[in-house]
Amino acid sequence: MDKNTNALQRQMTERGHSTLQHRDSNLAADPIELSHSTAESILVAYRSAGIGIFGVVMRYAGMPLEKIALYMNSSQVSGKGQFAQATRLAFKDGFLAPYKVVGPSSMVAWFLQYGVMGLAFQTVDQALSKAMGVKPVYYGEQLMEPPMENKEETFSYKMKFAAKIFVAPFFSAAIESQLSNRAEVQRYFGIKKFAQLETRLALNPIARAAGPAFLPNAMRNVIMTQTSFVLIPVTYKLYFPQEQKNASTLFWYGLSLNVFVGNVFAITQQALWGRTLDYVAKHGNIHYGKIVREGLKAEGMSAFITVPRWFSRVLMNAPCQGVLPWFYNEILPLGEEPVLSAAKSALYSNIMEETTRVQSSKPGLLNASNTHCADSRLSR
């Protein structure tokens, strides 16, 4: 009887090991597949983080240009030689002075500004696309594909698509400005002066978080988001000569539209933002109507847009925002497959750990209770 019992136990053990090995080989041969929504969420997070890191590096490197642009678009320079005046103001405390106004909050704000800009636009674009029954804005390899006429895209569909790409940048820019404007104001005044100004203004918590001159900051971001995420990819996809489409032409096309279209309109809002900050520092309140009227009375349209102001804005913005469409559509897609593979591996590892844990607590055929039952049956 003991021999029969031992033989049965060996057969059960071998059968159990064989079952486990077969299951493990099936798991290895049949990799974990992510659902579409999970994969899309991972990619949105990856792209947003990539844009955020890109923004921090490029903005910090270009701080001298940003400081010149901030002075150029304020009331502190006027008349002839505005660029020279702004340059002297930017470096009046030394060559490294522009970098000294960058605090940890600015680093975080840059990452959030660009990362949230990408996250908000992608999220809003996808949400509105599903709600309105239209496709998301073109991305990555789609820009290089020839435009195809789709008979199912009726006039109503095209109007909904146009409405979506018009509205989406407003949502994403509002979120971006909520996170970035206060840090930009801090860099404009400097850390100590800005702290004194906040104490003087005694803002409520919401206004304090948004920072002074929020409205022109948000409108500037609407223009730049519209340019980078809508105007450039849509026009490149639909109207750029197909035989000339490549990474190089996308780089220069995006940079050109940023310089000669986006920044031409954004400079007016940047100038209004700078004048608003000068006004609030002097008067302790904001009245946009008075700010605009005083600017026009003193300098005419030159108060808000001149070639030197535009040039300084381009110096500050183009290295980062102008290159962003190329980085977003050509560089970031290169990392998407490795990121998804890493996510699958992590998910597979978690499943295997959970399976091992369950097996250790409930070994199935190999557990003591089953063996004890088998022994009892044989003994009978």
Tab-separated table of N, CA and C in Angstrom, residues 149-234:
chain	number	residue	atom	x	y	z
A	149	GLU	N	-8.885	61.910	-49.480
A	149	GLU	CA	-10.263	62.387	-49.428
A	149	GLU	C	-11.163	61.285	-48.899
A	150	ASN	N	-11.926	61.595	-47.887
A	150	ASN	CA	-12.848	60.640	-47.288
A	150	ASN	C	-14.269	61.119	-47.530
A	151	LYS	N	-15.011	60.345	-48.300
A	151	LYS	CA	-16.369	60.751	-48.641
A	151	LYS	C	-17.292	60.788	-47.424
A	152	GLU	N	-16.888	60.055	-46.370
A	152	GLU	CA	-17.701	60.045	-45.158
A	152	GLU	C	-17.555	61.346	-44.369
A	153	GLU	N	-16.508	62.128	-44.677
A	153	GLU	CA	-16.295	63.390	-43.975
A	153	GLU	C	-17.175	64.465	-44.608
A	154	THR	N	-18.365	64.580	-44.103
A	154	THR	CA	-19.345	65.527	-44.629
A	154	THR	C	-18.994	66.941	-44.195
A	155	PHE	N	-19.774	67.891	-44.687
A	155	PHE	CA	-19.586	69.289	-44.283
A	155	PHE	C	-19.765	69.445	-42.779
A	156	SER	N	-20.741	68.723	-42.233
A	156	SER	CA	-20.982	68.771	-40.793
A	156	SER	C	-19.775	68.244	-40.022
A	157	TYR	N	-19.194	67.150	-40.514
A	157	TYR	CA	-18.003	66.582	-39.860
A	157	TYR	C	-16.855	67.596	-39.864
A	158	LYS	N	-16.625	68.234	-40.997
A	158	LYS	CA	-15.526	69.196	-41.112
A	158	LYS	C	-15.742	70.404	-40.197
A	159	MET	N	-16.984	70.825	-40.050
A	159	MET	CA	-17.275	71.945	-39.165
A	159	MET	C	-17.026	71.562	-37.697
A	160	LYS	N	-17.383	70.331	-37.337
A	160	LYS	CA	-17.136	69.870	-35.967
A	160	LYS	C	-15.638	69.743	-35.705
A	161	PHE	N	-14.895	69.272	-36.686
A	161	PHE	CA	-13.446	69.149	-36.539
A	161	PHE	C	-12.819	70.535	-36.370
A	162	ALA	N	-13.281	71.484	-37.179
A	162	ALA	CA	-12.767	72.852	-37.085
A	162	ALA	C	-13.091	73.469	-35.728
A	163	ALA	N	-14.321	73.230	-35.243
A	163	ALA	CA	-14.707	73.761	-33.936
A	163	ALA	C	-13.852	73.156	-32.828
A	164	LYS	N	-13.568	71.872	-32.949
A	164	LYS	CA	-12.774	71.190	-31.929
A	164	LYS	C	-11.355	71.744	-31.856
A	165	ILE	N	-10.702	71.897	-33.004
A	165	ILE	CA	-9.316	72.369	-32.984
A	165	ILE	C	-9.223	73.857	-32.640
A	166	PHE	N	-10.346	74.567	-32.723
A	166	PHE	CA	-10.373	75.962	-32.268
A	166	PHE	C	-10.515	76.039	-30.747
A	167	VAL	N	-11.362	75.181	-30.184
A	167	VAL	CA	-11.678	75.242	-28.754
A	167	VAL	C	-10.594	74.603	-27.900
A	168	ALA	N	-10.022	73.493	-28.347
A	168	ALA	CA	-9.075	72.724	-27.530
A	168	ALA	C	-7.912	73.561	-26.989
A	169	PRO	N	-7.272	74.430	-27.789
A	169	PRO	CA	-6.159	75.223	-27.250
A	169	PRO	C	-6.565	76.163	-26.113
A	170	PHE	N	-7.814	76.627	-26.075
A	170	PHE	CA	-8.246	77.510	-24.984
A	170	PHE	C	-8.220	76.772	-23.648
A	171	PHE	N	-8.698	75.531	-23.650
A	171	PHE	CA	-8.686	74.742	-22.410
A	171	PHE	C	-7.255	74.471	-21.956
A	172	SER	N	-6.421	73.994	-22.881
A	172	SER	CA	-5.053	73.629	-22.500
A	172	SER	C	-4.243	74.854	-22.099
A	173	ALA	N	-4.440	75.990	-22.782
A	173	ALA	CA	-3.694	77.213	-22.449
A	173	ALA	C	-4.106	77.766	-21.091
A	174	ALA	N	-5.384	77.668	-20.760
A	174	ALA	CA	-5.846	78.151	-19.446
A	174	ALA	C	-5.199	77.347	-18.327
A	175	ILE	N	-5.118	76.033	-18.516
A	175	ILE	CA	-4.473	75.179	-17.511
A	175	ILE	C	-2.983	75.487	-17.430
A	176	GLU	N	-2.353	75.652	-18.588
A	176	GLU	CA	-0.920	75.963	-18.635
A	176	GLU	C	-0.621	77.270	-17.910
A	177	SER	N	-1.391	78.314	-18.175
A	177	SER	CA	-1.147	79.615	-17.552
A	177	SER	C	-1.392	79.577	-16.051
A	178	GLN	N	-2.365	78.783	-15.632
A	178	GLN	CA	-2.632	78.650	-14.201
A	178	GLN	C	-1.401	78.122	-13.460
A	179	LEU	N	-0.614	77.289	-14.150
A	179	LEU	CA	0.558	76.695	-13.526
A	179	LEU	C	1.832	77.502	-13.746
A	180	SER	N	1.884	78.295	-14.816
A	180	SER	CA	3.156	78.909	-15.196
A	180	SER	C	3.235	80.416	-14.982
A	181	ASN	N	2.093	81.112	-14.976
A	181	ASN	CA	2.138	82.573	-14.976
A	181	ASN	C	2.825	83.141	-13.744
A	182	ARG	N	2.522	82.599	-12.581
A	182	ARG	CA	3.103	83.129	-11.348
A	182	ARG	C	4.624	83.041	-11.367
A	183	ALA	N	5.157	81.933	-11.871
A	183	ALA	CA	6.611	81.774	-11.957
A	183	ALA	C	7.213	82.745	-12.975
A	184	GLU	N	6.489	83.014	-14.068
A	184	GLU	CA	6.983	83.967	-15.062
A	184	GLU	C	7.045	85.375	-14.467
A	185	VAL	N	6.030	85.715	-13.689
A	185	VAL	CA	6.036	87.025	-13.032
A	185	VAL	C	7.205	87.121	-12.049
A	186	GLN	N	7.476	86.032	-11.352
A	186	GLN	CA	8.604	86.004	-10.424
A	186	GLN	C	9.929	86.245	-11.152
A	187	ARG	N	10.077	85.634	-12.323
A	187	ARG	CA	11.311	85.843	-13.093
A	187	ARG	C	11.399	87.272	-13.624
A	188	TYR	N	10.256	87.872	-13.892
A	188	TYR	CA	10.232	89.247	-14.400
A	188	TYR	C	10.715	90.229	-13.329
A	189	PHE	N	10.182	90.096	-12.117
A	189	PHE	CA	10.536	91.032	-11.046
A	189	PHE	C	11.779	90.614	-10.262
A	190	GLY	N	12.068	89.317	-10.236
A	190	GLY	CA	13.075	88.802	-9.327
A	190	GLY	C	12.395	88.266	-8.080
A	191	ILE	N	13.027	87.328	-7.412
A	191	ILE	CA	12.392	86.624	-6.303
A	191	ILE	C	11.995	87.566	-5.167
A	192	LYS	N	12.911	88.455	-4.741
A	192	LYS	CA	12.641	89.326	-3.594
A	192	LYS	C	11.579	90.372	-3.913
A	193	LYS	N	11.708	91.025	-5.059
A	193	LYS	CA	10.752	92.068	-5.419
A	193	LYS	C	9.356	91.488	-5.625
A	194	PHE	N	9.298	90.297	-6.185
A	194	PHE	CA	8.004	89.669	-6.407
A	194	PHE	C	7.328	89.333	-5.079
A	195	ALA	N	8.112	88.848	-4.105
A	195	ALA	CA	7.546	88.542	-2.787
A	195	ALA	C	6.978	89.805	-2.137
A	196	GLN	N	7.687	90.920	-2.292
A	196	GLN	CA	7.202	92.186	-1.745
A	196	GLN	C	5.915	92.625	-2.436
A	197	LEU	N	5.863	92.427	-3.753
A	197	LEU	CA	4.671	92.819	-4.512
A	197	LEU	C	3.466	91.988	-4.096
A	198	GLU	N	3.655	90.684	-3.911
A	198	GLU	CA	2.547	89.830	-3.489
A	198	GLU	C	2.010	90.255	-2.116
A	199	THR	N	2.921	90.593	-1.229
A	199	THR	CA	2.497	91.055	0.096
A	199	THR	C	1.685	92.340	-0.015
A	200	ARG	N	2.120	93.225	-0.899
A	200	ARG	CA	1.436	94.501	-1.096
A	200	ARG	C	0.056	94.312	-1.709
A	201	LEU	N	-0.078	93.377	-2.663
A	201	LEU	CA	-1.347	93.189	-3.369
A	201	LEU	C	-2.385	92.479	-2.506
A	202	ALA	N	-1.925	91.621	-1.581
A	202	ALA	CA	-2.836	90.885	-0.691
A	202	ALA	C	-3.924	90.165	-1.482
A	203	LEU	N	-3.498	89.342	-2.437
A	203	LEU	CA	-4.419	88.632	-3.309
A	203	LEU	C	-5.095	87.479	-2.588
A	204	ASN	N	-6.295	87.105	-3.055
A	204	ASN	CA	-6.953	85.915	-2.516
A	204	ASN	C	-6.210	84.676	-3.025
A	205	PRO	N	-6.431	83.500	-2.432
A	205	PRO	CA	-5.656	82.307	-2.803
A	205	PRO	C	-5.705	81.950	-4.285
A	206	ILE	N	-6.871	82.118	-4.912
A	206	ILE	CA	-6.997	81.774	-6.334
A	206	ILE	C	-6.188	82.744	-7.194
A	207	ALA	N	-6.341	84.042	-6.936
A	207	ALA	CA	-5.604	85.048	-7.697
A	207	ALA	C	-4.103	84.939	-7.428
A	208	ARG	N	-3.732	84.611	-6.215
A	208	ARG	CA	-2.319	84.458	-5.874
A	208	ARG	C	-1.704	83.291	-6.652
A	209	ALA	N	-2.441	82.180	-6.761
A	209	ALA	CA	-1.943	81.019	-7.503
A	209	ALA	C	-1.810	81.323	-8.991
A	210	ALA	N	-2.753	82.112	-9.527
A	210	ALA	CA	-2.708	82.448	-10.952
A	210	ALA	C	-1.642	83.486	-11.256
A	211	GLY	N	-1.405	84.421	-10.331
A	211	GLY	CA	-0.423	85.476	-10.549
A	211	GLY	C	-1.012	86.671	-11.263
A	212	PRO	N	-0.389	87.843	-11.139
A	212	PRO	CA	-0.869	89.039	-11.848
A	212	PRO	C	-0.766	88.869	-13.365
A	213	ALA	N	-1.586	89.613	-14.095
A	213	ALA	CA	-1.566	89.625	-15.571
A	213	ALA	C	-1.845	88.242	-16.159
A	214	PHE	N	-2.774	87.511	-15.557
A	214	PHE	CA	-3.091	86.159	-16.014
A	214	PHE	C	-3.722	86.158	-17.408
A	215	LEU	N	-4.622	87.098	-17.683
A	215	LEU	CA	-5.367	87.093	-18.950
A	215	LEU	C	-4.465	87.207	-20.171
A	216	PRO	N	-3.583	88.204	-20.269
A	216	PRO	CA	-2.713	88.254	-21.459
A	216	PRO	C	-1.763	87.066	-21.534
A	217	ASN	N	-1.359	86.525	-20.400
A	217	ASN	CA	-0.517	85.329	-20.417
A	217	ASN	C	-1.269	84.156	-21.030
A	218	ALA	N	-2.531	83.987	-20.625
A	218	ALA	CA	-3.333	82.888	-21.156
A	218	ALA	C	-3.593	83.063	-22.656
A	219	MET	N	-3.887	84.287	-23.093
A	219	MET	CA	-4.145	84.524	-24.515
A	219	MET	C	-2.898	84.289	-25.352
A	220	ARG	N	-1.738	84.654	-24.821
A	220	ARG	CA	-0.481	84.357	-25.522
A	220	ARG	C	-0.303	82.847	-25.684
A	221	ASN	N	-0.616	82.091	-24.622
A	221	ASN	CA	-0.470	80.646	-24.681
A	221	ASN	C	-1.487	80.001	-25.607
A	222	VAL	N	-2.683	80.595	-25.703
A	222	VAL	CA	-3.663	80.099	-26.671
A	222	VAL	C	-3.089	80.183	-28.082
A	223	ILE	N	-2.504	81.322	-28.406
A	223	ILE	CA	-1.936	81.533	-29.738
A	223	ILE	C	-0.812	80.541	-30.026
A	224	MET	N	0.089	80.355	-29.044
A	224	MET	CA	1.235	79.483	-29.276
A	224	MET	C	0.831	78.004	-29.299
A	225	THR	N	-0.145	77.620	-28.464
A	225	THR	CA	-0.637	76.244	-28.494
A	225	THR	C	-1.343	75.961	-29.817
A	226	GLN	N	-2.155	76.918	-30.257
A	226	GLN	CA	-2.829	76.781	-31.543
A	226	GLN	C	-1.819	76.616	-32.676
A	227	THR	N	-0.731	77.368	-32.603
A	227	THR	CA	0.287	77.295	-33.648
A	227	THR	C	1.006	75.953	-33.633
A	228	SER	N	1.462	75.517	-32.444
A	228	SER	CA	2.303	74.320	-32.343
A	228	SER	C	1.534	73.021	-32.544
A	229	PHE	N	0.329	72.928	-31.993
A	229	PHE	CA	-0.385	71.656	-31.983
A	229	PHE	C	-1.503	71.558	-33.014
A	230	VAL	N	-1.872	72.675	-33.624
A	230	VAL	CA	-2.961	72.634	-34.595
A	230	VAL	C	-2.512	73.148	-35.957
A	231	LEU	N	-2.118	74.421	-36.014
A	231	LEU	CA	-1.808	75.039	-37.301
A	231	LEU	C	-0.690	74.311	-38.044
A	232	ILE	N	0.408	74.052	-37.361
A	232	ILE	CA	1.556	73.439	-38.029
A	232	ILE	C	1.259	72.011	-38.491
A	233	PRO	N	0.789	71.097	-37.612
A	233	PRO	CA	0.540	69.734	-38.099
A	233	PRO	C	-0.579	69.637	-39.139
A	234	VAL	N	-1.648	70.418	-38.981
A	234	VAL	CA	-2.772	70.318	-39.920
A	234	VAL	C	-2.378	70.847	-41.297
